[in-house]
Every structure is written in C-alpha cells, then in structure tokens.
Amino acid sequence: NNLEGTILTEIGLLSSLTELLLSSNNLEGTIPTEIGLLSSLTTLELWENNLEGTILTEIGLLSSLTELLLSSNNLEGTIPTEIGL
C-alpha cells in the first residue's frame, strides 16, 4: 500500500474489527487513543510507518490482542506495563 496521513480517531467506531493491518505505509502522527476501544481486535500491525509519540497504555485494554507489531516507527519511551497482562 501507499497510504499517507494519520490514523483517524474514528477508528474507535469500528467495534467489531478483529484485524488492523496498516503496515508498510506512510502513516504519520500518533496512534489515536481510540484504538483502545477496539475490544474485538486480535491483530494490530502498524510497523514500518512514520508514527511518533509513545506506545499507548490503551493498547493494554485490548484483551483479545494476540499480535502487536509496531517496529520501524519513531515511537519512544517504554512499553507500558498494561500490555501483556
């Protein structure tokens, strides 16, 4: 793909979404906190973009999440303890 721009906050409205695969694009900005509303999400792949900011604690709310790929971005800070509990 060659998607550009940001991940919109409206992503949180997709409550039945099970996989979000947006890797290898030109997405920028931060990961919206609304990602934490995707309670059915099992796979979140955002690697190889230009995302920045921190890894959200809201990702730790995704109890169905089994695959999280965020490498090759400009994320900083530590991995929140909520992830993996």
Coordinates of N, CA and C in Angstrom, one line a residue:
N1 N 0.8 -1.2 0.0 CA 0.0 0.0 0.0 C 0.9 1.2 0.0
N2 N 0.3 2.3 -0.2 CA 1.0 3.6 -0.1 C 0.1 4.6 0.6
L3 N -0.5 4.3 1.7 CA -1.4 5.2 2.4 C -0.6 6.3 3.1
E4 N -1.1 7.5 3.1 CA -0.5 8.6 3.7 C -1.5 9.3 4.6
G5 N -1.0 10.1 5.6 CA -1.8 10.8 6.5 C -1.8 10.2 7.9
T6 N -2.8 10.4 8.7 CA -2.9 10.0 10.0 C -3.9 8.9 10.2
I7 N -3.9 8.2 11.3 CA -4.9 7.2 11.7 C -6.0 8.1 12.4
L8 N -7.2 8.1 11.8 CA -8.3 8.9 12.3 C -8.8 8.4 13.6
T9 N -9.3 9.3 14.5 CA -9.9 8.9 15.8 C -11.1 8.1 15.6
E10 N -11.8 8.2 14.4 CA -13.0 7.5 14.1 C -12.7 6.0 14.1
I11 N -11.5 5.6 14.0 CA -11.1 4.1 14.0 C -11.8 3.4 15.2
G12 N -12.0 4.2 16.3 CA -12.6 3.6 17.5 C -14.1 3.2 17.3
L13 N -14.7 3.7 16.3 CA -16.1 3.3 16.0 C -16.3 1.9 15.4
L14 N -15.2 1.3 15.0 CA -15.2 0.0 14.3 C -15.1 -1.1 15.4
S15 N -16.1 -1.2 16.2 CA -16.1 -2.0 17.4 C -16.0 -3.5 17.1
S16 N -16.3 -4.0 15.9 CA -16.3 -5.4 15.5 C -15.0 -5.7 14.8
L17 N -14.1 -4.8 14.6 CA -12.9 -5.0 13.9 C -12.0 -6.0 14.6
T18 N -11.5 -7.0 13.9 CA -10.6 -8.0 14.5 C -9.2 -7.9 14.1
E19 N -8.9 -7.3 12.9 CA -7.5 -7.1 12.5 C -7.4 -5.7 11.9
L20 N -6.3 -5.0 12.3 CA -6.0 -3.7 11.7 C -4.6 -3.8 11.2
L21 N -4.5 -3.9 9.9 CA -3.2 -4.2 9.2 C -2.9 -3.0 8.3
L22 N -2.1 -2.1 8.9 CA -1.7 -0.8 8.2 C -0.2 -0.7 8.0
S23 N 0.5 -1.8 8.0 CA 2.0 -1.8 7.9 C 2.5 -1.3 6.5
S24 N 3.7 -0.9 6.5 CA 4.4 -0.5 5.2 C 3.7 0.5 4.5
N25 N 3.3 1.6 5.1 CA 2.7 2.8 4.5 C 3.5 4.0 4.9
N26 N 2.9 5.1 4.7 CA 3.5 6.4 5.1 C 2.6 7.1 6.1
L27 N 2.1 6.4 7.0 CA 1.2 7.0 8.0 C 2.1 7.8 9.0
E28 N 1.6 8.9 9.5 CA 2.3 9.7 10.4 C 1.4 10.2 11.6
G29 N 2.0 10.9 12.5 CA 1.3 11.3 13.7 C 1.3 10.3 14.8
T30 N 0.4 10.4 15.7 CA 0.4 9.5 16.8 C -0.7 8.4 16.6
I31 N -0.5 7.4 17.4 CA -1.6 6.3 17.4 C -2.7 6.9 18.3
P32 N -3.9 7.0 17.7 CA -5.0 7.5 18.5 C -5.4 6.7 19.7
T33 N -5.8 7.3 20.8 CA -6.2 6.6 22.0 C -7.4 5.7 21.7
E34 N -8.2 6.1 20.7 CA -9.5 5.4 20.4 C -9.2 3.9 20.0
I35 N -7.9 3.6 19.7 CA -7.5 2.2 19.4 C -8.0 1.3 20.5
G36 N -7.9 1.8 21.8 CA -8.3 1.1 23.0 C -9.7 0.7 23.0
L37 N -10.6 1.2 22.1 CA -12.0 0.9 22.1 C -12.3 -0.3 21.3
L38 N -11.3 -0.8 20.5 CA -11.5 -1.9 19.6 C -11.4 -3.3 20.4
S39 N -12.4 -3.6 21.1 CA -12.3 -4.7 22.1 C -12.2 -6.1 21.4
S40 N -12.6 -6.2 20.1 CA -12.5 -7.4 19.4 C -11.2 -7.6 18.7
L41 N -10.3 -6.6 18.7 CA -9.1 -6.6 18.0 C -8.1 -7.7 18.4
T42 N -7.7 -8.6 17.5 CA -6.7 -9.6 17.8 C -5.4 -9.3 17.2
T43 N -5.3 -8.5 16.2 CA -4.1 -8.2 15.5 C -4.0 -6.8 15.2
L44 N -2.9 -6.1 15.6 CA -2.6 -4.7 15.4 C -1.2 -4.6 14.8
E45 N -1.2 -4.4 13.5 CA 0.1 -4.3 12.7 C 0.3 -2.9 12.2
L46 N 1.2 -2.1 12.8 CA 1.4 -0.7 12.3 C 2.9 -0.5 12.0
W47 N 3.6 -1.6 11.8 CA 5.1 -1.5 11.6 C 5.4 -0.8 10.3
E48 N 6.6 -0.2 10.2 CA 7.1 0.4 9.0 C 6.2 1.6 8.5
N49 N 6.0 2.5 9.4 CA 5.3 3.8 9.1 C 6.2 4.9 9.6
N50 N 5.6 6.0 9.8 CA 6.3 7.2 10.4 C 5.6 7.7 11.6
L51 N 5.0 6.7 12.4 CA 4.2 7.1 13.6 C 5.2 7.5 14.7
E52 N 4.7 8.5 15.5 CA 5.6 9.0 16.6 C 4.8 9.1 17.9
G53 N 5.5 9.5 18.9 CA 4.8 9.5 20.2 C 5.2 8.3 21.0
T54 N 4.3 7.9 21.9 CA 4.6 6.8 22.8 C 3.6 5.6 22.5
I55 N 4.0 4.5 23.0 CA 3.1 3.3 22.9 C 2.0 3.5 23.9
L56 N 0.8 3.5 23.5 CA -0.4 3.9 24.4 C -0.7 2.8 25.4
T57 N -1.0 3.2 26.6 CA -1.4 2.3 27.6 C -2.8 1.7 27.2
E58 N -3.6 2.4 26.4 CA -4.9 1.9 26.0 C -4.7 0.6 25.2
I59 N -3.6 0.3 24.6 CA -3.4 -0.9 23.9 C -3.5 -2.1 24.9
G60 N -3.1 -1.8 26.1 CA -3.2 -2.9 27.2 C -4.7 -3.2 27.5
L61 N -5.6 -2.4 27.1 CA -7.1 -2.7 27.3 C -7.6 -3.7 26.3
L62 N -6.8 -4.0 25.3 CA -7.3 -4.9 24.2 C -7.1 -6.4 24.6
S63 N -8.0 -6.9 25.4 CA -7.9 -8.2 26.0 C -7.8 -9.4 25.0
S64 N -8.3 -9.1 23.7 CA -8.3 -10.2 22.7 C -7.0 -10.1 21.9
L65 N -6.2 -9.1 22.1 CA -5.0 -8.9 21.2 C -4.0 -10.0 21.4
T66 N -3.6 -10.6 20.3 CA -2.5 -11.6 20.4 C -1.3 -11.3 19.6
E67 N -1.4 -10.3 18.7 CA -0.3 -9.9 17.8 C -0.2 -8.4 17.8
L68 N 0.9 -7.9 18.2 CA 1.2 -6.4 18.2 C 2.5 -6.1 17.5
L69 N 2.5 -5.5 16.4 CA 3.7 -5.2 15.6 C 3.8 -3.7 15.4
L70 N 4.8 -3.0 16.1 CA 4.9 -1.6 16.0 C 6.3 -1.1 15.6
S71 N 7.2 -2.1 15.2 CA 8.6 -1.7 14.9 C 8.7 -0.8 13.6
S72 N 9.9 -0.2 13.5 CA 10.2 0.7 12.3 C 9.3 1.9 12.3
N73 N 9.1 2.5 13.4 CA 8.4 3.8 13.5 C 9.3 4.7 14.3
N74 N 8.8 5.8 14.7 CA 9.5 6.8 15.5 C 8.9 6.9 16.9
L75 N 8.5 5.7 17.4 CA 7.9 5.7 18.8 C 9.0 5.7 19.8
E76 N 8.7 6.3 21.0 CA 9.7 6.4 22.0 C 9.1 6.1 23.4
G77 N 10.0 6.0 24.3 CA 9.5 5.6 25.7 C 9.6 4.1 25.9
T78 N 8.9 3.7 27.0 CA 8.9 2.3 27.4 C 7.6 1.6 27.0
I79 N 7.6 0.3 27.0 CA 6.4 -0.4 26.7 C 5.6 -0.4 28.0
P80 N 4.3 0.1 27.9 CA 3.5 0.2 29.1 C 3.3 -1.2 29.8
T81 N 3.3 -1.2 31.1 CA 3.1 -2.4 31.8 C 1.7 -3.1 31.6
E82 N 0.7 -2.3 31.1 CA -0.6 -2.8 30.9 C -0.6 -3.8 29.7
I83 N 0.4 -3.6 28.8 CA 0.5 -4.6 27.7 C 1.1 -5.9 28.2
G84 N 0.4 -7.0 27.9 CA 0.9 -8.3 28.3 C 0.4 -8.8 29.6
L85 N -0.5 -8.0 30.2 CA -1.1 -8.5 31.5 C -2.2 -9.6 31.2

